[in-house]
Short mmCIF file of C-alpha atoms in Angstrom, two decimals:
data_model
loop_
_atom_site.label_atom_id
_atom_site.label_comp_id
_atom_site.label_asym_id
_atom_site.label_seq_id
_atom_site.Cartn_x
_atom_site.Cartn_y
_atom_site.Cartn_z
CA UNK A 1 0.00 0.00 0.00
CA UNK A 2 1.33 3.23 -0.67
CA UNK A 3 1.27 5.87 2.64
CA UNK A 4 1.21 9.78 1.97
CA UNK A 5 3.28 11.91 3.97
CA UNK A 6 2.99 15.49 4.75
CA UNK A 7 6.09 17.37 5.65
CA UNK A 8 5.80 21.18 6.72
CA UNK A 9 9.16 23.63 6.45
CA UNK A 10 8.48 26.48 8.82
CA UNK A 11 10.85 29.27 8.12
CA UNK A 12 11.44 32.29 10.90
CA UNK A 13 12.99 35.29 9.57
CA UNK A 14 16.69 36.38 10.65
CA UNK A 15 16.59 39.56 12.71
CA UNK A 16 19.11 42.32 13.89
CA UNK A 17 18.87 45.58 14.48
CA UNK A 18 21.52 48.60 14.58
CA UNK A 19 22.11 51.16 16.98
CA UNK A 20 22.95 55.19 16.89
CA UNK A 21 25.14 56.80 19.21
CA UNK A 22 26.10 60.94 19.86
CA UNK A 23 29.60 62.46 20.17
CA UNK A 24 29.66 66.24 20.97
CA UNK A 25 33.03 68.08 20.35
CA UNK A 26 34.13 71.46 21.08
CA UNK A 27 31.47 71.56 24.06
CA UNK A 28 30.21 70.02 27.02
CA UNK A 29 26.26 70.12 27.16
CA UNK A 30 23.94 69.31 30.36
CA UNK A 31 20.09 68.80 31.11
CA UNK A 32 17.99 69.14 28.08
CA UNK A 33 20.63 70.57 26.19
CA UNK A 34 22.27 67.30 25.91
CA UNK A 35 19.43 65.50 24.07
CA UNK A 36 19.56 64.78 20.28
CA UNK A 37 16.88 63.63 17.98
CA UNK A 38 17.80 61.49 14.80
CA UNK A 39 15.46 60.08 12.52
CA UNK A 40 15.51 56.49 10.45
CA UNK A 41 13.80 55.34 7.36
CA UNK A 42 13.59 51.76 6.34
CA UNK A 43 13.36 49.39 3.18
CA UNK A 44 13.28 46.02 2.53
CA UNK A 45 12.75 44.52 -0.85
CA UNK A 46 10.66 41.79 -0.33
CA UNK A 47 9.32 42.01 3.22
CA UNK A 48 6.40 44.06 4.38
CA UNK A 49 7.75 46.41 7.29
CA UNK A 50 5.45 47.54 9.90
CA UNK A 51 5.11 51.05 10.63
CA UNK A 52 7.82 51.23 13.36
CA UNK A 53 9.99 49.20 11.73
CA UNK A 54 9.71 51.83 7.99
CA UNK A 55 10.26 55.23 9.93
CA UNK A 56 10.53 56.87 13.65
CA UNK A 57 13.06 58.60 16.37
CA UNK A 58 15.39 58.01 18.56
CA UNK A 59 16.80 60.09 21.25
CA UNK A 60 19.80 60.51 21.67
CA UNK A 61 22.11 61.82 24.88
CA UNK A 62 26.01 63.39 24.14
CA UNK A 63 27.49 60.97 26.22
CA UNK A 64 28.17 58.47 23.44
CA UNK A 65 25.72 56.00 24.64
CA UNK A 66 24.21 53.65 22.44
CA UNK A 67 20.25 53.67 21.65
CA UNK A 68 19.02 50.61 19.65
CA UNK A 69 16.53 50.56 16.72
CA UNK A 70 13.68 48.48 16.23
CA UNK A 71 13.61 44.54 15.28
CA UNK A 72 14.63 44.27 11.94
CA UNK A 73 14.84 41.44 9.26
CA UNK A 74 17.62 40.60 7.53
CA UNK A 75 18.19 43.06 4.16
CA UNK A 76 16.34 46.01 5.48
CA UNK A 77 18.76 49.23 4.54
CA UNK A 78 17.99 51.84 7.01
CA UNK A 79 18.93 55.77 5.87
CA UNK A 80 19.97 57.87 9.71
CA UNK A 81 19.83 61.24 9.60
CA UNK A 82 19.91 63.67 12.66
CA UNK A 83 16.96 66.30 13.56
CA UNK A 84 18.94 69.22 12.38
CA UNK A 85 16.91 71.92 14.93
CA UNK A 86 17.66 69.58 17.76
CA UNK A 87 21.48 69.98 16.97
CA UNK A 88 21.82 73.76 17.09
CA UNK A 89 22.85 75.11 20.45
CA UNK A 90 22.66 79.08 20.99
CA UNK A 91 26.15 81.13 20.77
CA UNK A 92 27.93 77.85 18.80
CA UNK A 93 27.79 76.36 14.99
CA UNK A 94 27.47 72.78 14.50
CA UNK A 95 28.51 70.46 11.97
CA UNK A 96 27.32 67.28 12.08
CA UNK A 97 29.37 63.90 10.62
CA UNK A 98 28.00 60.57 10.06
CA UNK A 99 29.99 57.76 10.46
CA UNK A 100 27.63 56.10 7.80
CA UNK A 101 24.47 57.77 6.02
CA UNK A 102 23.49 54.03 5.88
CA UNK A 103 23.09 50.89 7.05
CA UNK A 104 22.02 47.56 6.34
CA UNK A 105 20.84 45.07 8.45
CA UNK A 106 22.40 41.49 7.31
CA UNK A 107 23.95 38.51 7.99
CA UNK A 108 27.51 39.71 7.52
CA UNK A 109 26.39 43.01 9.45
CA UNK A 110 23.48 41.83 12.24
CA UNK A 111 23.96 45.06 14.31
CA UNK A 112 25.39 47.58 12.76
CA UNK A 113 26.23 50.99 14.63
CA UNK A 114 26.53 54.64 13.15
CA UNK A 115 27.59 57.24 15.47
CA UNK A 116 26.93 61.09 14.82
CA UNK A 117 29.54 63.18 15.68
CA UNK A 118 28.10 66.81 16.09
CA UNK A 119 31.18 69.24 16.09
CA UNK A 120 30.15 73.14 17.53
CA UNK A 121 32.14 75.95 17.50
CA UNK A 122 31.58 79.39 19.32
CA UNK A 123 30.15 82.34 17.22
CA UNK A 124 33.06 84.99 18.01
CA UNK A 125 32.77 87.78 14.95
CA UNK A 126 32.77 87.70 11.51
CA UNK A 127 31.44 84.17 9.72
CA UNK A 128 31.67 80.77 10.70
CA UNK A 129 31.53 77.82 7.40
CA UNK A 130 30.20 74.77 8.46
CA UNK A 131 30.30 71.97 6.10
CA UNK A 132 27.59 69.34 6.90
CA UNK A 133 27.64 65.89 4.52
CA UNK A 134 24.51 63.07 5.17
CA UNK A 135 22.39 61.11 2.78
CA UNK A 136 22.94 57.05 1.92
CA UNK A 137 25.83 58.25 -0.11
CA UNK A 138 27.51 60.16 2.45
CA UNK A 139 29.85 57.27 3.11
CA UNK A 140 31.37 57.99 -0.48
CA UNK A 141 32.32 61.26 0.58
CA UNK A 142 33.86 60.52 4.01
CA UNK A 143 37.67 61.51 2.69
CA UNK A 144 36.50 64.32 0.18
CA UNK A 145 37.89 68.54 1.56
CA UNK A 146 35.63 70.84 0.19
CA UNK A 147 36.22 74.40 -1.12
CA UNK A 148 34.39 77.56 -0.80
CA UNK A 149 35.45 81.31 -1.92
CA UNK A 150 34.85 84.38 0.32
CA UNK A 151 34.40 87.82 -0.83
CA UNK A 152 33.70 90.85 1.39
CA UNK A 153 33.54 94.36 0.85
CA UNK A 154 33.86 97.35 3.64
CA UNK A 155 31.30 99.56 3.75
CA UNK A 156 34.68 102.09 4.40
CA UNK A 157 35.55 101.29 0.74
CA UNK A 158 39.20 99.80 1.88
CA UNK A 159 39.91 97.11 -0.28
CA UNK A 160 38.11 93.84 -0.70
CA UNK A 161 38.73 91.11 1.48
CA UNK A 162 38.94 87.53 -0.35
CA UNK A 163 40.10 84.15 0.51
CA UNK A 164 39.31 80.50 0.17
CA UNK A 165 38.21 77.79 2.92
CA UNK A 166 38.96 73.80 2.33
CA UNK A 167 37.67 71.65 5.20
CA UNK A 168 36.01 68.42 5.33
CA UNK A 169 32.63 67.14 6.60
CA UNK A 170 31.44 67.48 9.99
CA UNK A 171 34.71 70.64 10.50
CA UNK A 172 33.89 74.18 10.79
CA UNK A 173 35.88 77.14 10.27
CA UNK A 174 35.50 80.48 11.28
CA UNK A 175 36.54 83.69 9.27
CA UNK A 176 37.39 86.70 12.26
CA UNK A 177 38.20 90.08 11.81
CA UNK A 178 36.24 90.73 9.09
CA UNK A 179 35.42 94.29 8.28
CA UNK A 180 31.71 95.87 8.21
CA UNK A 181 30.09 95.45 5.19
CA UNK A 182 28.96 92.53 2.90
CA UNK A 183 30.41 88.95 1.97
CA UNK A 184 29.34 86.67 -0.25
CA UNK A 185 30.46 82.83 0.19
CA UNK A 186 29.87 80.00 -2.67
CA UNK A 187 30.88 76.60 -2.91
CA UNK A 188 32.67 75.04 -5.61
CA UNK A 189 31.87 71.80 -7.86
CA UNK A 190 31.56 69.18 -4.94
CA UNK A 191 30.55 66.23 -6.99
CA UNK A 192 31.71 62.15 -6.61
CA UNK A 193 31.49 59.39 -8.19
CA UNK A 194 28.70 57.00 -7.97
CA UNK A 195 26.23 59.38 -6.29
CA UNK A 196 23.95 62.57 -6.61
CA UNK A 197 24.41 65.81 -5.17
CA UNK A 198 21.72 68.12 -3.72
CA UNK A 199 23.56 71.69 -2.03
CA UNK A 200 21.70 73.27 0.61
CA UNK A 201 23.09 76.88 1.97
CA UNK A 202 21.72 78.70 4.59
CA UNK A 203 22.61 81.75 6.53
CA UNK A 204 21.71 81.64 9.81
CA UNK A 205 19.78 79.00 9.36
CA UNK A 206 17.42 80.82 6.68
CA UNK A 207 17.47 80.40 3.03
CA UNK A 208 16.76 84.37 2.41
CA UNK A 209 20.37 85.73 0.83
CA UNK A 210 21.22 82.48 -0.96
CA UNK A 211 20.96 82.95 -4.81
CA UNK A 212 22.47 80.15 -7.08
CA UNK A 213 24.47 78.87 -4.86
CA UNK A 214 25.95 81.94 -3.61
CA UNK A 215 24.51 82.99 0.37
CA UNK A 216 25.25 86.95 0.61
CA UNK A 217 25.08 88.31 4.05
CA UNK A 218 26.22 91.71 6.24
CA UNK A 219 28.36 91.24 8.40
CA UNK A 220 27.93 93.26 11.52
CA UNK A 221 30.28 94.40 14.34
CA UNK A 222 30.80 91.88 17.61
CA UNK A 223 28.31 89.41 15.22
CA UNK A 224 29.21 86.29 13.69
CA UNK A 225 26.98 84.91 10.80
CA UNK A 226 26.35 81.33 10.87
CA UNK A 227 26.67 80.04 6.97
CA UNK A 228 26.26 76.00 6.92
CA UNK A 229 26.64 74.07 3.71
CA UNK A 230 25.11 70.37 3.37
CA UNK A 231 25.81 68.37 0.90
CA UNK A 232 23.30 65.52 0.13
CA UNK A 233 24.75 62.37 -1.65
CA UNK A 234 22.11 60.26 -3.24
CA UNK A 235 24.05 56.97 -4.66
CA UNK A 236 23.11 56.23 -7.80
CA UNK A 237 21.29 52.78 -8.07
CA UNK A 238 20.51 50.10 -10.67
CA UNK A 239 18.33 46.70 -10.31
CA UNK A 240 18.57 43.37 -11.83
CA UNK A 241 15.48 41.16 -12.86
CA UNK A 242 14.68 37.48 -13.53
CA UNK A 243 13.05 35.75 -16.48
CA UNK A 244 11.77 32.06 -16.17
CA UNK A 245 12.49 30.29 -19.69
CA UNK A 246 11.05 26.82 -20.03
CA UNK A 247 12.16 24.14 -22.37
CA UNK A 248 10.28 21.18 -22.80
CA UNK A 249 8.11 19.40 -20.21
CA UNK A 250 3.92 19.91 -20.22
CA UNK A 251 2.33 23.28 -21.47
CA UNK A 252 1.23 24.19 -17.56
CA UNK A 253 4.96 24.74 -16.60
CA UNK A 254 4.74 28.02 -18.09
CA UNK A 255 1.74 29.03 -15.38
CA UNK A 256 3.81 27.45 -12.37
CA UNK A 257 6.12 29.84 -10.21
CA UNK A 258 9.68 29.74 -9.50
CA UNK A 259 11.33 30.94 -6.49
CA UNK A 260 14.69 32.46 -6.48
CA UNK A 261 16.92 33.88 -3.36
CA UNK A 262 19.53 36.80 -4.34
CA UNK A 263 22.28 38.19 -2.27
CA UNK A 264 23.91 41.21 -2.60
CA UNK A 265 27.59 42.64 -1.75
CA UNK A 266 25.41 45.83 0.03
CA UNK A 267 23.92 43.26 2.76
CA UNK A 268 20.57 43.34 0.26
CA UNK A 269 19.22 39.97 0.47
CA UNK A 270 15.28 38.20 -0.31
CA UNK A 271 13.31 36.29 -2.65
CA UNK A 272 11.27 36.93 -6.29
CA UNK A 273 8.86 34.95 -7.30
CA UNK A 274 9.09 34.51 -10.69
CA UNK A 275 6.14 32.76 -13.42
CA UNK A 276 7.17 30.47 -15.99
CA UNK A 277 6.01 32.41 -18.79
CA UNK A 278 9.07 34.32 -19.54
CA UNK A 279 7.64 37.86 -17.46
CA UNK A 280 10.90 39.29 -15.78
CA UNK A 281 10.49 40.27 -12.27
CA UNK A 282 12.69 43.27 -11.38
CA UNK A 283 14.57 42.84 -7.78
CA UNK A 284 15.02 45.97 -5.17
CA UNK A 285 17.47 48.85 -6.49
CA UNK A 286 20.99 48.77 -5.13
CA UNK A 287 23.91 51.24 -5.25
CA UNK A 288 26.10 50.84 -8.48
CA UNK A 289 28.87 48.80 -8.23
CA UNK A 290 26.86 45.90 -5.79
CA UNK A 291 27.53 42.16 -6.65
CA UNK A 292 23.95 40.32 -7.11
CA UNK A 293 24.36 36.50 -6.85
CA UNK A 294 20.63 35.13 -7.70
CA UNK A 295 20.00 31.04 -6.88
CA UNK A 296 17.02 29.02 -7.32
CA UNK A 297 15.24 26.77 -5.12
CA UNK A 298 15.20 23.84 -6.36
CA UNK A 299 12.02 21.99 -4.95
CA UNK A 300 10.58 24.65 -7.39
CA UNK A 301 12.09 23.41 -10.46
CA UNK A 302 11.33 20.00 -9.98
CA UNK A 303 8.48 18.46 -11.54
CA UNK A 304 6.80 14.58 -11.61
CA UNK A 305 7.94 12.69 -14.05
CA UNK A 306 11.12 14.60 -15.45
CA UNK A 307 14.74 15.52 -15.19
CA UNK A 308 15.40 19.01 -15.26
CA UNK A 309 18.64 20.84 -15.95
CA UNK A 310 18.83 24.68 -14.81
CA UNK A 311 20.70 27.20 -16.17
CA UNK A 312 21.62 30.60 -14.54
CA UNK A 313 22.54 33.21 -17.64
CA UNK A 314 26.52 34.38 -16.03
CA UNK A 315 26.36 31.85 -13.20
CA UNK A 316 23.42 34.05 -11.86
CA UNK A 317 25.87 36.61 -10.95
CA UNK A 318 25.28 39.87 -11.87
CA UNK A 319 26.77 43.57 -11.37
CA UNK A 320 25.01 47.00 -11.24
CA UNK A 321 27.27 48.96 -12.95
CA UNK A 322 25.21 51.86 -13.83
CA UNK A 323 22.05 54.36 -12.93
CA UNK A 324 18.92 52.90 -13.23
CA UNK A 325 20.04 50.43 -15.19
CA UNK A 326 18.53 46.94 -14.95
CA UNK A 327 20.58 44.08 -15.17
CA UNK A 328 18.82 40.38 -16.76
CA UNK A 329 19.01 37.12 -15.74
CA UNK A 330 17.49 34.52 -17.59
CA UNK A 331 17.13 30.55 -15.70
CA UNK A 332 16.24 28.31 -18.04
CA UNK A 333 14.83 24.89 -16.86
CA UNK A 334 15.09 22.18 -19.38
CA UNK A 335 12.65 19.07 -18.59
CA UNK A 336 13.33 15.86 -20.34
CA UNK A 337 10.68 13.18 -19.53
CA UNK A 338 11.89 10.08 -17.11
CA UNK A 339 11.78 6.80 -19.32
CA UNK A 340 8.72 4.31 -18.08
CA UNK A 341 9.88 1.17 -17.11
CA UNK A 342 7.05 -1.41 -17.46
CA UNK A 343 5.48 -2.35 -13.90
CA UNK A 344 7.37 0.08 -12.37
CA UNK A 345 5.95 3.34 -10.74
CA UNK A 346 8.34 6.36 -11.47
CA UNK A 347 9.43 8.06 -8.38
CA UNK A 348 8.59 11.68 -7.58
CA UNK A 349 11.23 14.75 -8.40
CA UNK A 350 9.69 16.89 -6.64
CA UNK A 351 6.05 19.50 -6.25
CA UNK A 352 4.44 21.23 -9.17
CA UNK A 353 4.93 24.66 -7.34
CA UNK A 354 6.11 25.39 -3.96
CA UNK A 355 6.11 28.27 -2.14
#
């Protein structure tokens, strides 16, 4: 007699989490004062996220202690970026450094940390540059300097004052001694590889003065003006997608799905299900220059009554080399029919579709 057995996989997501801690420099800050705010947004390609889990706060204290983020499954990417209002302290100008605009929860990475390092310097006279540099590409533009070009002219008609300011993210630097009158600073070209840029001046913390690119401002005696730069870095991202191809076996292959796991060099990792009928299914988007390796499962290949050979177009190994670019992979399952011996039952390969 032949006895039927049922055998149920139950599959429990990995989870990790990261964490956010705050460095002040160039002061010491008590009581309220020493409470930050920074903000997360989460992805995942292929699993829902609750609402906790896709956005929130944390708060944050300058003592460098670390505050933990929600449960989160393996392959979310998490952007961090710090409450900018809740970072300005009266009489000082902050810059604030990331030690990474992102993160992604993994299994190479299960709890990754960022700390923001929030760097203030007293107002004194004249102007005070402070370079700030955040977004998921910020990580790209950890070692760049960047320039700016000063121009100010007395109101006593002495000659103009000019000069030039290279510092790096997170540093201020402050311009003294500055006669009465007007200045003008600008940034130049500030672009990197691999990523986006978005400029943002302000002069004391308003946008009023700035004209492409340029914030003009008076400057006025015993005052400093507070001029902050941030430079956004968006990195440029690409995708890769999956097409089923079927050779051979019965016509209802075509309507059966196939499920495929992918791994990526960024920590990205999940599954796409993918139907037989040649339809590519696009995976998430990824920074250029990430490693896709895409694998099958194979108790979805298999079918009663055949062999099947699969085939991964490049090994199933892919690169995103460029913007918004999508990358194919084709896996091609070729089903040849299992000889019938006479008298003889054949012996199951495998399900029709799994999921």
């Amino acid at each position: 007699p032949t006895v039927a057995a049922t055998f149920t996989n139950t599959y429990t997501l990995n989870k990790g989490s990261f964490s956010v801690k705050k460095v002040t420099k160039g002061a010491a800050f008590t009581g309220a004062d020493n409470n930050f705010t920074v903000q997360y947004a989460c992805t995942h390609g292929s699993v829902a996220l609750t609402e906790e889990q896709k956005a929130g706060t944390l708060t944050l204290t300058g003592n460098g202690t670390a505050v933990q983020s929600p449960s989160l499954p393996f392959g979310t990417s998490c952007t961090i970026k710090e409450n900018a209002d809740t970072a300005q302290r009266a009489g000082y100008a902050v810059a604030t450094a990331y030690s990474a605009g992102q993160v992604t929860v993994a299994t190479a990475t299960p709890n990754p940390e960022v700390t923001v390092t929030n760097t203030y310097t007293p107002l004194k006279g004249g102007f005070v540059i402070s370079k700030t540099v955040d977004g998921d590409g910020a990580e790209l533009a950890k070692d760049a300097r960047f320039t700016f070009d000063y121009t100010c002219t007395p109101t006593s008609g002495v000659a103009q004052v000019k000069g030039t300011v290279d510092i790096k993210g997170g540093e201020n630097y402050a311009v003294s001694d500055v006669p009465v009158g007007s200045c003008s600073v600008s940034e130049r070209d500030a672009t990197i590889n691999g990523a986006s840029l978005s400029t943002v001046l302000t002069v004391d913390g308003s946008a009023n003065g700035v004209n492409n690119g340029t914030a003009v401002f008076d400057v006025m005696d015993s005052a400093t003006v507070k001029v902050a730069a941030t430079n956004t870095y968006v990195r440029d991202r690409g995708s890769f997608s999956v097409a089923k191809k079927v050779v051979g076996g019965a016509d209802s292959f075509t309507k059966d799905t196939f499920v495929f796991d992918y791994v990526c060099t960024d920590g990205t990792e999940g599954r796409l299900d993918v139907l037989g009928d040649g339809t590519a299914v696009e995976g998430p988007r990824v920074p250029t220059g990430t490693e896709c390796t895409v694998t099958e499962r194979a108790q979805t290949a298999n079918r009663d009554g055949y062999t099947v050979t699969s085939e991964l177009s490049d090994n199933g190994t892919v690169t995103i080399s460029q913007k918004d670019a999508v990358v194919a992979v084709t896996a091609t399952n070729t089903y040849t029919p299992v000889p019938k011996v006479p008298g003889k039952q054949l012996a199951k390969t495998g399900a029709s579709n799994v999921a």
